[in-house]
PDB file of C-alpha atoms in Angstrom:
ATOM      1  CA  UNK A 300     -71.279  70.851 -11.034  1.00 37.00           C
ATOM      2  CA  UNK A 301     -68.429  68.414 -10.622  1.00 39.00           C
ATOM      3  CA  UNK A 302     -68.836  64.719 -11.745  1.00 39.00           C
ATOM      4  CA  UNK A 303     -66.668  62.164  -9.860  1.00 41.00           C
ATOM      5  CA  UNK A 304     -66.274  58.857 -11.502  1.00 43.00           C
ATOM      6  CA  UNK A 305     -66.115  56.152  -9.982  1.00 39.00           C
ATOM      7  CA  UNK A 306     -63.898  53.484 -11.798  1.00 45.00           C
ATOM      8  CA  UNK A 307     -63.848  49.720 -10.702  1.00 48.00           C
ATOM      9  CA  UNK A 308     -60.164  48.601  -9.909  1.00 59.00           C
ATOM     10  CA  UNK A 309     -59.334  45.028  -9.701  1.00 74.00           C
ATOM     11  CA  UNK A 310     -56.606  44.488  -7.264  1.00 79.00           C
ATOM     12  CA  UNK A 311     -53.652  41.875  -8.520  1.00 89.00           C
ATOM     13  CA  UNK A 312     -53.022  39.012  -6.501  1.00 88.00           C
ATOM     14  CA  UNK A 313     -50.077  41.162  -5.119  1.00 90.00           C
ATOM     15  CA  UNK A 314     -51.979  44.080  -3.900  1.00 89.00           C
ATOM     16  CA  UNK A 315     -54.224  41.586  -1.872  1.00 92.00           C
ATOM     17  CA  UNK A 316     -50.856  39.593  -0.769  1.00 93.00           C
ATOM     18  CA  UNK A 317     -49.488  43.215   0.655  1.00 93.00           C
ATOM     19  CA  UNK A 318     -53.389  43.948   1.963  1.00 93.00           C
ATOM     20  CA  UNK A 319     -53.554  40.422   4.006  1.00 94.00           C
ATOM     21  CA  UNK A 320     -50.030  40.538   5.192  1.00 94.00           C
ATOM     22  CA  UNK A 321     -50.137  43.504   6.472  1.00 94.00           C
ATOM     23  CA  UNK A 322     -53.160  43.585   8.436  1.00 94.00           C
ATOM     24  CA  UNK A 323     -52.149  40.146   9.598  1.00 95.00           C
ATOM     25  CA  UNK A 324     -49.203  41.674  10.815  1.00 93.00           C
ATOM     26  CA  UNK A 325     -50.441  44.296  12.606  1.00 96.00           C
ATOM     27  CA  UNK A 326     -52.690  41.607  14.307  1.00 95.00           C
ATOM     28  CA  UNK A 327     -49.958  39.724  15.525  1.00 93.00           C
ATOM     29  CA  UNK A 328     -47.887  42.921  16.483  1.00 93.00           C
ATOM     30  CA  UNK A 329     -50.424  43.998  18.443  1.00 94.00           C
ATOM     31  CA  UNK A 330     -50.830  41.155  20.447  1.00 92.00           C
ATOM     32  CA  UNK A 331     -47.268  41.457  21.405  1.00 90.00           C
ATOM     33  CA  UNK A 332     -47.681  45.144  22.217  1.00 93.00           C
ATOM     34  CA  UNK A 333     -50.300  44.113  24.996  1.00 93.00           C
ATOM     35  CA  UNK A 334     -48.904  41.034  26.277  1.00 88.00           C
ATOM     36  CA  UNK A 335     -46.866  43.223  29.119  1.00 90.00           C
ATOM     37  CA  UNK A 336     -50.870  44.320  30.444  1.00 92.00           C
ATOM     38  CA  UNK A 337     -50.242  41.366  32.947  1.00 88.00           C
ATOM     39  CA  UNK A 338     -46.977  42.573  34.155  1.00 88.00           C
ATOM     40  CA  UNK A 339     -48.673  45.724  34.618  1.00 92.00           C
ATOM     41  CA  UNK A 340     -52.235  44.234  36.495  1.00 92.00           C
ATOM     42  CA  UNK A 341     -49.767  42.831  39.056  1.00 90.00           C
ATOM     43  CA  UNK A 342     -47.669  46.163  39.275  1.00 91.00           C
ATOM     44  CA  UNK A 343     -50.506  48.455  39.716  1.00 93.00           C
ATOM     45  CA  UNK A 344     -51.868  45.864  42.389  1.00 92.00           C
ATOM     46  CA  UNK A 345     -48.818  45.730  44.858  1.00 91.00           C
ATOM     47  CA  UNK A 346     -48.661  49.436  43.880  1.00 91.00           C
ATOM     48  CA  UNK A 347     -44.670  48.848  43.606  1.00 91.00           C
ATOM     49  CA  UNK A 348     -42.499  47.652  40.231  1.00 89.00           C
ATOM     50  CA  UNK A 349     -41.147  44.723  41.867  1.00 81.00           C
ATOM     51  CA  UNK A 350     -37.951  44.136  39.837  1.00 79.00           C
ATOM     52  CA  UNK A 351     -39.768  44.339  36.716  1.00 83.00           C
ATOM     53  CA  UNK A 352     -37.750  46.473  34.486  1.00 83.00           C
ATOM     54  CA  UNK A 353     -38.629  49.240  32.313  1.00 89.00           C
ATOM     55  CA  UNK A 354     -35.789  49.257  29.940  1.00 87.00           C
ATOM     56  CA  UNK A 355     -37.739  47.083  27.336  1.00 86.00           C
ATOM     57  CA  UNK A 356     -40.439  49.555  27.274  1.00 91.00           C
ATOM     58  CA  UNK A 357     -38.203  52.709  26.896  1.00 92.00           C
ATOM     59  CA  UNK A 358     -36.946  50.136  23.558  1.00 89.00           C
ATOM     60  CA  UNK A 359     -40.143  49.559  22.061  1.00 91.00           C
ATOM     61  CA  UNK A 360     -41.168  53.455  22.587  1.00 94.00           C
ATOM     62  CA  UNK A 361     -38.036  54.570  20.732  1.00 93.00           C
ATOM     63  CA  UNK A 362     -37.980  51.858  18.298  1.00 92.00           C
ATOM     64  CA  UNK A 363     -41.896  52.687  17.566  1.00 94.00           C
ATOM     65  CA  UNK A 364     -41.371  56.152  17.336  1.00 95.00           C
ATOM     66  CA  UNK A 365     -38.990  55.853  14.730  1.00 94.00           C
ATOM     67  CA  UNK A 366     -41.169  53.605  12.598  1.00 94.00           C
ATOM     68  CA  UNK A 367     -44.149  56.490  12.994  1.00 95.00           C
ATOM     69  CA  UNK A 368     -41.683  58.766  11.589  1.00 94.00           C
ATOM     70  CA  UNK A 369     -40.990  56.014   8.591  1.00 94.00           C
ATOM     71  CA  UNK A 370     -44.092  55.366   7.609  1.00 93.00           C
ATOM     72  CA  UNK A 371     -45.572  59.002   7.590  1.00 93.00           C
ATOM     73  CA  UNK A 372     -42.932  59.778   5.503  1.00 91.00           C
ATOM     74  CA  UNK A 373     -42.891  57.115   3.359  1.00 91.00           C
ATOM     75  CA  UNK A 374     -45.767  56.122   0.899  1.00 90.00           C
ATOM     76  CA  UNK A 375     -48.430  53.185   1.176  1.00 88.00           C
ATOM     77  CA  UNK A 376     -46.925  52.112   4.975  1.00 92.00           C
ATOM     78  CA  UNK A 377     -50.476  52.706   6.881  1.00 94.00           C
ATOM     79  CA  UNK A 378     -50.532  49.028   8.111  1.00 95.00           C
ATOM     80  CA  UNK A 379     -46.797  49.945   9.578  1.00 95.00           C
ATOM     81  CA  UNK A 380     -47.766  53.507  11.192  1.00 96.00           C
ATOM     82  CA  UNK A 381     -51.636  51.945  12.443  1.00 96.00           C
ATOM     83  CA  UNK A 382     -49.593  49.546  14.028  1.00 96.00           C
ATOM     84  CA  UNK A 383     -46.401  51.415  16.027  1.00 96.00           C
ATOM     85  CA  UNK A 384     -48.865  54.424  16.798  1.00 97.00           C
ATOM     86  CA  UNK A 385     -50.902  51.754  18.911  1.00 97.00           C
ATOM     87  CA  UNK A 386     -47.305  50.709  20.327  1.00 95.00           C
ATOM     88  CA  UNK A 387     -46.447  54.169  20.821  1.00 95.00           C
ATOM     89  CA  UNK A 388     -49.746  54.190  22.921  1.00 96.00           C
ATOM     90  CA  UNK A 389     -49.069  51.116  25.065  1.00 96.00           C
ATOM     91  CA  UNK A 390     -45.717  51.817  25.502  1.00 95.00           C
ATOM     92  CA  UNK A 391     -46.458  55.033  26.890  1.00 96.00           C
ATOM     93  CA  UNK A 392     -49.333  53.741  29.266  1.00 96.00           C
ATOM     94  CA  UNK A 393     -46.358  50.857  30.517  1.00 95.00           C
ATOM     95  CA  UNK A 394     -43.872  53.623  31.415  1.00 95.00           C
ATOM     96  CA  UNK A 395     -46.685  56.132  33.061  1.00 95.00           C
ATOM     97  CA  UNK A 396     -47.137  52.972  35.359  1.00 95.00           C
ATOM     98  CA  UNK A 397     -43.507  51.999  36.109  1.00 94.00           C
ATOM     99  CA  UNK A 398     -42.981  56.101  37.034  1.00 94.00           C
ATOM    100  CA  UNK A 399     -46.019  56.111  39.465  1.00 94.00           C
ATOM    101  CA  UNK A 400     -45.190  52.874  40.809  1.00 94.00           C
ATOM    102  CA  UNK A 401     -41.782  53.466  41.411  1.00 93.00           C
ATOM    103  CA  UNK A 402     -40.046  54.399  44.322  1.00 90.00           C
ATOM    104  CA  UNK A 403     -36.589  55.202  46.152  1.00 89.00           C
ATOM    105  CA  UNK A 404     -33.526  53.955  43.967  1.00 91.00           C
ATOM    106  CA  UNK A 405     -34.959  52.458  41.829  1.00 90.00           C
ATOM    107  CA  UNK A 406     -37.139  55.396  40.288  1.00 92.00           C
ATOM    108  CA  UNK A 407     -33.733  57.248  40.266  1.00 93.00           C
ATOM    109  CA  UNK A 408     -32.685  54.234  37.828  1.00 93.00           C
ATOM    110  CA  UNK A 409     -35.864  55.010  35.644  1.00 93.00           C
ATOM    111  CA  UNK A 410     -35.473  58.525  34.928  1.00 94.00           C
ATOM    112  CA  UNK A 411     -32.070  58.026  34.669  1.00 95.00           C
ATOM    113  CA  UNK A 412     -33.060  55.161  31.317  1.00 93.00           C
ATOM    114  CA  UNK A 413     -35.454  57.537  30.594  1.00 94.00           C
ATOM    115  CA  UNK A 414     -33.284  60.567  29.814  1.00 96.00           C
ATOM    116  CA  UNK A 415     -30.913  58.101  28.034  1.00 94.00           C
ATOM    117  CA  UNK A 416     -33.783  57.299  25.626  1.00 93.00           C
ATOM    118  CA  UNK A 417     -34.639  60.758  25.435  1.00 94.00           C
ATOM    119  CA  UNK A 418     -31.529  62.391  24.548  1.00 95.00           C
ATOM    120  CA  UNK A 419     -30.907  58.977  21.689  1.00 93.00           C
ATOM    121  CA  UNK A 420     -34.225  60.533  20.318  1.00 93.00           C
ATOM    122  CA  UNK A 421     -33.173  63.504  20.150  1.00 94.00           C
ATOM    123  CA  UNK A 422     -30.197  63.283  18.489  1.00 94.00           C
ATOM    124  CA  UNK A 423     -31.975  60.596  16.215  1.00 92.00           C
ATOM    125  CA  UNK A 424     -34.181  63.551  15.207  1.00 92.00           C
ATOM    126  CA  UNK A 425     -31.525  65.949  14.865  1.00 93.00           C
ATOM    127  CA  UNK A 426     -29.764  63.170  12.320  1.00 90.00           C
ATOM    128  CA  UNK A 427     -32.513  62.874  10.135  1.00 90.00           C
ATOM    129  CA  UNK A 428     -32.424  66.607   9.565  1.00 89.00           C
ATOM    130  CA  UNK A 429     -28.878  66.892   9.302  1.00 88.00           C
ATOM    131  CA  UNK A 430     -27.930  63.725   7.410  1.00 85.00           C
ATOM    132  CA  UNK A 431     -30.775  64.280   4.690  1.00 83.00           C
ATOM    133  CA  UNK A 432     -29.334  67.363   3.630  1.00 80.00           C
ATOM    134  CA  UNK A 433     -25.922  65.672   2.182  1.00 77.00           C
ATOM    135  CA  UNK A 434     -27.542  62.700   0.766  1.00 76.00           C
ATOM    136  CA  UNK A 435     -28.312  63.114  -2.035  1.00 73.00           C
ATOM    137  CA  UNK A 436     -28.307  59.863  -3.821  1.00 72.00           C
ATOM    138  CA  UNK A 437     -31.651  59.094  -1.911  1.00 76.00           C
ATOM    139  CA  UNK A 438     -34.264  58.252  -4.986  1.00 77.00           C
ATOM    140  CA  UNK A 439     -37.596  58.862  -4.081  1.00 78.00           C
ATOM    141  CA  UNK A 440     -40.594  56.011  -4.663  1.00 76.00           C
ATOM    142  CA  UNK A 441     -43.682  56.670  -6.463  1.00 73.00           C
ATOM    143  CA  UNK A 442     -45.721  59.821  -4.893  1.00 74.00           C
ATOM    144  CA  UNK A 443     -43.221  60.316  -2.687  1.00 79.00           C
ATOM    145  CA  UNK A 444     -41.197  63.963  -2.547  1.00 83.00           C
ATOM    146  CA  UNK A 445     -37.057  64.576  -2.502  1.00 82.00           C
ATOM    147  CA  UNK A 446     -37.006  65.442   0.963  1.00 85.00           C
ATOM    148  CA  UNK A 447     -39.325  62.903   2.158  1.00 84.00           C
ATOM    149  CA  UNK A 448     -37.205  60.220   0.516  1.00 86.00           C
ATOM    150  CA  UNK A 449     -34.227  61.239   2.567  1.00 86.00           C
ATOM    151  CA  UNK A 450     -35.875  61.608   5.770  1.00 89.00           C
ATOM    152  CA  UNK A 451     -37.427  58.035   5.251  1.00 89.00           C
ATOM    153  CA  UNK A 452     -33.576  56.903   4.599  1.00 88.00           C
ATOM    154  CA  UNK A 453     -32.084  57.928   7.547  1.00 90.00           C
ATOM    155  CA  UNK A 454     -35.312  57.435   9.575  1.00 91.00           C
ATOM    156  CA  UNK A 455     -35.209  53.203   8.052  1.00 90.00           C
ATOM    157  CA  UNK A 456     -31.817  52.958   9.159  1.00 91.00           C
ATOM    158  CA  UNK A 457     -32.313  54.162  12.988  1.00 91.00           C
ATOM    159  CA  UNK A 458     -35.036  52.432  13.235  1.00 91.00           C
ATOM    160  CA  UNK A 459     -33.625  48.979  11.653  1.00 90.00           C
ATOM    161  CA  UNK A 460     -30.655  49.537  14.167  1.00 89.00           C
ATOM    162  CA  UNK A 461     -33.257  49.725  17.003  1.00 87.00           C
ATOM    163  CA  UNK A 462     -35.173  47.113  16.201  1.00 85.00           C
ATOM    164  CA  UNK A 463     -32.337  44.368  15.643  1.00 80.00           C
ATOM    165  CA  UNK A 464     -30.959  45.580  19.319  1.00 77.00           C
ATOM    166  CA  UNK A 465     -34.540  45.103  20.344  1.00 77.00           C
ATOM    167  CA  UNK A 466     -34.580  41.234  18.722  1.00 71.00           C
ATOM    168  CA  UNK A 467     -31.412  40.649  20.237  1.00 67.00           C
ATOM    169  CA  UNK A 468     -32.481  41.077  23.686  1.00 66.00           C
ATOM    170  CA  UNK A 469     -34.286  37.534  24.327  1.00 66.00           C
ATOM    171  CA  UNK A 470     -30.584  36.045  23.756  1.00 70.00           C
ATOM    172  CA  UNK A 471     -30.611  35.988  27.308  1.00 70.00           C
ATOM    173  CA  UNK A 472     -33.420  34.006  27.742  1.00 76.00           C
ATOM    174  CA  UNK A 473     -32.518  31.614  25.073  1.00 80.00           C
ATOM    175  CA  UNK A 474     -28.807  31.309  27.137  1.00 81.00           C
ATOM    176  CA  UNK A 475     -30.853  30.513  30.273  1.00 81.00           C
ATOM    177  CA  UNK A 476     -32.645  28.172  28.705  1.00 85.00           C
ATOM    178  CA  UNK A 477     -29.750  26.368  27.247  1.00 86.00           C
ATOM    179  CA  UNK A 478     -28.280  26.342  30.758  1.00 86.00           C
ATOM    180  CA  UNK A 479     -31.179  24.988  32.718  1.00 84.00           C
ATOM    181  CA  UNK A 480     -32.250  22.760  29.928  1.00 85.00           C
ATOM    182  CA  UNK A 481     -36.076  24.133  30.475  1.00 84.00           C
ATOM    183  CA  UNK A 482     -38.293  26.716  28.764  1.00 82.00           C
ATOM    184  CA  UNK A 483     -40.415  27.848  31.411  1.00 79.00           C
ATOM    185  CA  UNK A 484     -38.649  31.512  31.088  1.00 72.00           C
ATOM    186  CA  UNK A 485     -40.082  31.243  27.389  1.00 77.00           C
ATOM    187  CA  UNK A 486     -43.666  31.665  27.074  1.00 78.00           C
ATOM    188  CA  UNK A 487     -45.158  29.506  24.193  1.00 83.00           C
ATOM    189  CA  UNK A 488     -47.767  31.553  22.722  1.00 82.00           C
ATOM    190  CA  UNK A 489     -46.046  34.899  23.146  1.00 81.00           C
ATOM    191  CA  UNK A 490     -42.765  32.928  20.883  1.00 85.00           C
ATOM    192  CA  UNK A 491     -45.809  31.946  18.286  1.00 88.00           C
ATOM    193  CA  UNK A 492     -46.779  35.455  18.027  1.00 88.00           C
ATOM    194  CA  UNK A 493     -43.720  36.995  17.557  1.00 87.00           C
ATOM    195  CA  UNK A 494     -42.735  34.430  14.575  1.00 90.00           C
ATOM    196  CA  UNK A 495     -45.856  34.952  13.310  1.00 93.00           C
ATOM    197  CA  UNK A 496     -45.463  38.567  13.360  1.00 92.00           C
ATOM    198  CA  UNK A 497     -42.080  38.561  11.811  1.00 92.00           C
ATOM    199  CA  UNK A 498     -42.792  35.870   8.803  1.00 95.00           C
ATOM    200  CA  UNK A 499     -45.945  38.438   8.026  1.00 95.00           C
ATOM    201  CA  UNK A 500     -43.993  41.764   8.045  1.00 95.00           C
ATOM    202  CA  UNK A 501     -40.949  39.594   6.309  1.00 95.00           C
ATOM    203  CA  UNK A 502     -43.334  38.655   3.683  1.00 96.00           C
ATOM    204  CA  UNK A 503     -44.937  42.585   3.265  1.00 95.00           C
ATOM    205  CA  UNK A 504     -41.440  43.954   3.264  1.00 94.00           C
ATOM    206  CA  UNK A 505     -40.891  41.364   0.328  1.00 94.00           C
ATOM    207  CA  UNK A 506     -43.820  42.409  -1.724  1.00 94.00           C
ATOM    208  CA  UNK A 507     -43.850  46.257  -1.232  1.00 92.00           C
ATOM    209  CA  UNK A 508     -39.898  45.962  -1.996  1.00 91.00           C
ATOM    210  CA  UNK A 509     -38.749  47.637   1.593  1.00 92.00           C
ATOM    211  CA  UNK A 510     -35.129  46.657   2.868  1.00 91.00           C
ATOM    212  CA  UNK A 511     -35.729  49.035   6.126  1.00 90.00           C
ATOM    213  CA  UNK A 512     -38.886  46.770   7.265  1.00 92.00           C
ATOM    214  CA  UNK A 513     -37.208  43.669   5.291  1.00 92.00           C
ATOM    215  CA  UNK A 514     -33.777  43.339   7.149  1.00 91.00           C
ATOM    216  CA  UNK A 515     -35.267  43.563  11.366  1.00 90.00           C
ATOM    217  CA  UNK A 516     -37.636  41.340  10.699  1.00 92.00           C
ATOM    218  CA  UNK A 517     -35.854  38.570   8.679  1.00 93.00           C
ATOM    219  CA  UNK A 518     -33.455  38.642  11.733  1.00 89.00           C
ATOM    220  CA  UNK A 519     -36.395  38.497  13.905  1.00 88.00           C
ATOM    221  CA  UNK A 520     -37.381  35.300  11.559  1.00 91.00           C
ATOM    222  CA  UNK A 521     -34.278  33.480  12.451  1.00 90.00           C
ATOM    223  CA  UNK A 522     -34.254  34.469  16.098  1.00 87.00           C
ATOM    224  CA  UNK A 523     -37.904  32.886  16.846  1.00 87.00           C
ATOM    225  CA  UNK A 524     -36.880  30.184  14.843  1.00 90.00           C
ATOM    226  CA  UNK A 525     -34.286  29.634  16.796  1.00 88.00           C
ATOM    227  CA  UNK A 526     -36.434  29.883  20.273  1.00 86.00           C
ATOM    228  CA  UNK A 527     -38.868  27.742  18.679  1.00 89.00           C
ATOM    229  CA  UNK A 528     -36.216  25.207  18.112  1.00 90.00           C
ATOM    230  CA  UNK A 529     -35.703  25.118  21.947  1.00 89.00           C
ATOM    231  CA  UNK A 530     -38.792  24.220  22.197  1.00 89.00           C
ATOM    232  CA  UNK A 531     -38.772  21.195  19.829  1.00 90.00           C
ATOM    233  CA  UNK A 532     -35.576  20.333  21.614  1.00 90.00           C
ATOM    234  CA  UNK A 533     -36.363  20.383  25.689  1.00 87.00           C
ATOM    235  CA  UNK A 534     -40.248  21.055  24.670  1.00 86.00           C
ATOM    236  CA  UNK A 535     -42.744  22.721  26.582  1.00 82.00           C
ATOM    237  CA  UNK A 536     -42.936  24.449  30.364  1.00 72.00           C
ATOM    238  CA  UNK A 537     -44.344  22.177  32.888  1.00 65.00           C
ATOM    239  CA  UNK A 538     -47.785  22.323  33.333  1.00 55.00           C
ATOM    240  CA  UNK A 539     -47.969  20.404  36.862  1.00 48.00           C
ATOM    241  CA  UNK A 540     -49.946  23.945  37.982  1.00 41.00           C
ATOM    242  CA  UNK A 541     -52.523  25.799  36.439  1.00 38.00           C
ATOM    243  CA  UNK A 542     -51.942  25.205  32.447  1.00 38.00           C
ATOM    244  CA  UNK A 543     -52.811  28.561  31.635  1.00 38.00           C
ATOM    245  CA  UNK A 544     -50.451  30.269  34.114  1.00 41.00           C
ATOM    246  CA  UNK A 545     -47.025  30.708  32.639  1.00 47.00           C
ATOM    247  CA  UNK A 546     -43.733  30.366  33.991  1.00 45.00           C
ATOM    248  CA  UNK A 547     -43.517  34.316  34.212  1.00 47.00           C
ATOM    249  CA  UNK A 548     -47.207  34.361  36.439  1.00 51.00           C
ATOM    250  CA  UNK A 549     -46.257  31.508  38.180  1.00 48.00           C
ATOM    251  CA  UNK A 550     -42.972  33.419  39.594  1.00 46.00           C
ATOM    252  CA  UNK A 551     -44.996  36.845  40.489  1.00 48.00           C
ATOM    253  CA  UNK A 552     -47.486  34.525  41.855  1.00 46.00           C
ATOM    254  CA  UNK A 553     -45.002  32.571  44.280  1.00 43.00           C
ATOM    255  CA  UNK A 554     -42.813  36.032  44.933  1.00 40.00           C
ATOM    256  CA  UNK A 555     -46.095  37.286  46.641  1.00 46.00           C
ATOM    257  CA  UNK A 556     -46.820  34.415  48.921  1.00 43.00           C
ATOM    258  CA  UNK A 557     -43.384  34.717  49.715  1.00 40.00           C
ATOM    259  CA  UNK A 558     -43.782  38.148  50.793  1.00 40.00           C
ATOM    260  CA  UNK A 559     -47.151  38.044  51.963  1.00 43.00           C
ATOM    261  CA  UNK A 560     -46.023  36.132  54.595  1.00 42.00           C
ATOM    262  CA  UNK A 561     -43.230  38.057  55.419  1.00 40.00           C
ATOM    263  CA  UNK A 562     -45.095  41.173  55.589  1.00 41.00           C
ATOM    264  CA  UNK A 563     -43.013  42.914  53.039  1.00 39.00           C
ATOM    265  CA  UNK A 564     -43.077  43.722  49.079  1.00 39.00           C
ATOM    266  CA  UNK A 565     -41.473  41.294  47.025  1.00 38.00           C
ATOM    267  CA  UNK A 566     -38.867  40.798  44.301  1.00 37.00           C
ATOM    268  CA  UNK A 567     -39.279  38.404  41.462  1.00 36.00           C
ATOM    269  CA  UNK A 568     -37.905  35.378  41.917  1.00 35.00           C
ATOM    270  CA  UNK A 569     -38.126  31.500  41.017  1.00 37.00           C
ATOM    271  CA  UNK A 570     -38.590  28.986  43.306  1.00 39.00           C
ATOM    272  CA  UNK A 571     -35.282  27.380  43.103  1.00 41.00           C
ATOM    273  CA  UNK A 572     -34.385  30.980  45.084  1.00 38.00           C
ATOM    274  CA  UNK A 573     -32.801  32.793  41.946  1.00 41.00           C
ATOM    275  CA  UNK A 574     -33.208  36.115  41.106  1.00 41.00           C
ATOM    276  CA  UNK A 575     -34.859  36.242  37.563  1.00 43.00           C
ATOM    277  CA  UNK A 576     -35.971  39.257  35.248  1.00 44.00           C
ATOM    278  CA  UNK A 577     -39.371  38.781  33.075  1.00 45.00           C
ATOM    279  CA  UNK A 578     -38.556  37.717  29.246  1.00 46.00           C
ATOM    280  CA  UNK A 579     -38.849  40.189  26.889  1.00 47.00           C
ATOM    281  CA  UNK A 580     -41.346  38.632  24.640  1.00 46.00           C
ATOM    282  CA  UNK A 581     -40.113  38.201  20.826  1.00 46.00           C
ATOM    283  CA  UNK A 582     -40.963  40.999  18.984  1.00 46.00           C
ATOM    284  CA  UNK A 583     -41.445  41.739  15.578  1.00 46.00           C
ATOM    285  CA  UNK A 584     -40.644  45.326  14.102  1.00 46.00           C
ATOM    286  CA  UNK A 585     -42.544  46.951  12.464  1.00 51.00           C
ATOM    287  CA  UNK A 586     -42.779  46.670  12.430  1.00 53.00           C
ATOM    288  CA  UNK A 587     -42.515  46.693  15.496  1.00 48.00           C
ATOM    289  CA  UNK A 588     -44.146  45.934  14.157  1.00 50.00           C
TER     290      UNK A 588
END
């Protein structure tokens, strides 16, 4: 018979740092991951896409999917992989809707993104293969093999360079806002979440010693900062409405009395009459977090 032991270990304040940060993270993270469900409500209701676009999702599913690859090949990163495979989920349930909700050109324009992203994935795939076999300076981490220390190297680096063109796509919010001197294009509590996210997945990639989940998300750090900042500066959305409606609802919401009485689908639009696209809410990598 086989005796297991059972030996008490006492976890440094460290260890319970990396435990709480992480989980925290993947809190936050997955807040963001579901905050496009409303988007999607209204979608599946008017049974058309409006001009909702679904370039950020086709992002966020490659910029996941590269993190899944990370973390499974990397050592003690289950808060990271728990946390893009649920992205990877919800991503994947966004873009099933946009494709059976889309119609005429503009489903043309999806599966055009959508073979974009898939052929980037590929060749992402075929460059972790390929580039791991010539780098050989790679040192692997404790309990982790050669080979998987090279994948994980090439695999960090796509998936930083996602994630940073991922962060950098609210800049065009945060221009808008600067031009109209108004954040209602800038939901509150999604910008709260996504610099909580990032300070908690900053502060895990500190303590576990990771520049690939380190470097996105200290950019994503000063990015919310900086949307926060516009904030402080022209402050919050008016709330002469419904104070739990934001600017984005608000806009679907006016778009469909608009066409309601014209008898025909509608496009998003504000009520000054411009065309406007949805926010991509802040994200936070890993990550993706």
């Amino acid at each position: 018979t086989r005796l297991v032991r059972f030996t008490h270990c006492r976890m440094t304040p460290t260890d319970l740092a990396i435990v709480v940060f992480g989980w925290a993270g993947v809190a936050a993270a997955s807040v963001l991951f579901l905050s496009p469900v409303q988007v999607c409500r209204e979608i599946i209701k008017r049974r058309d896409v409006l001009s909702f676009s679904a370039f950020p999702y086709l992002c966020m599913f490659l910029c996941s999917f590269m993190w899944v690859i990370y973390a499974i090949v990397t050592p003690d990163r289950f808060q990271p992989l728990v946390v893009n495979l649920f992205g990877l989920a919800c991503q994947t349930s966004y873009l099933t809707i946009f494709f059976r909700y889309s119609h005429g050109p503009t489903k043309k324009r999806l599966i055009k993104l959508t073979l974009i992203a898939l052929t980037i994935l590929i060749v992402s795939i075929i460059l972790i293969f390929v580039v791991s076999s010539v780098c050989d300076f790679v040192k692997p981490i404790d309990g982790q093999s050669k080979q998987n220390a090279k994948y994980g190297f090439i695999s960090g680096i796509i998936a930083v360079i996602l994630n940073i063109f991922v962060y950098g796509s609210p800049l065009s919010v945060i221009r808008m806002v600067i031009s109209t001197k108004s954040t209602r294009f800038m939901p509150f509590g999604l910008t709260l979440f996504g610099f909580m996210s990032a300070v908690c997945w900053t502060t895990f990639g500190f303590l576990v010693k990771d520049i690939s989940i380190l470097v996105p998300n200290v950019a994503g750090v000063l990015l919310v900062t900086a949307q926060l900042l516009l904030f402080a500066i022209y402050g919050l959305p008016s709330k002469s409405n419904d104070p739990s409606i934001s600017a984005m609802q608000k806009d679907v919401e006016f778009a469909m009395r608009a066409s309601d009485e014209a008898g025909e689908l509608p496009i998003i639009a504000s009520q000054d009459d411009k065309v406007v696209a949805p926010p991509l809410p802040p994200r936070s990598s890993v990550p993706a977090k």
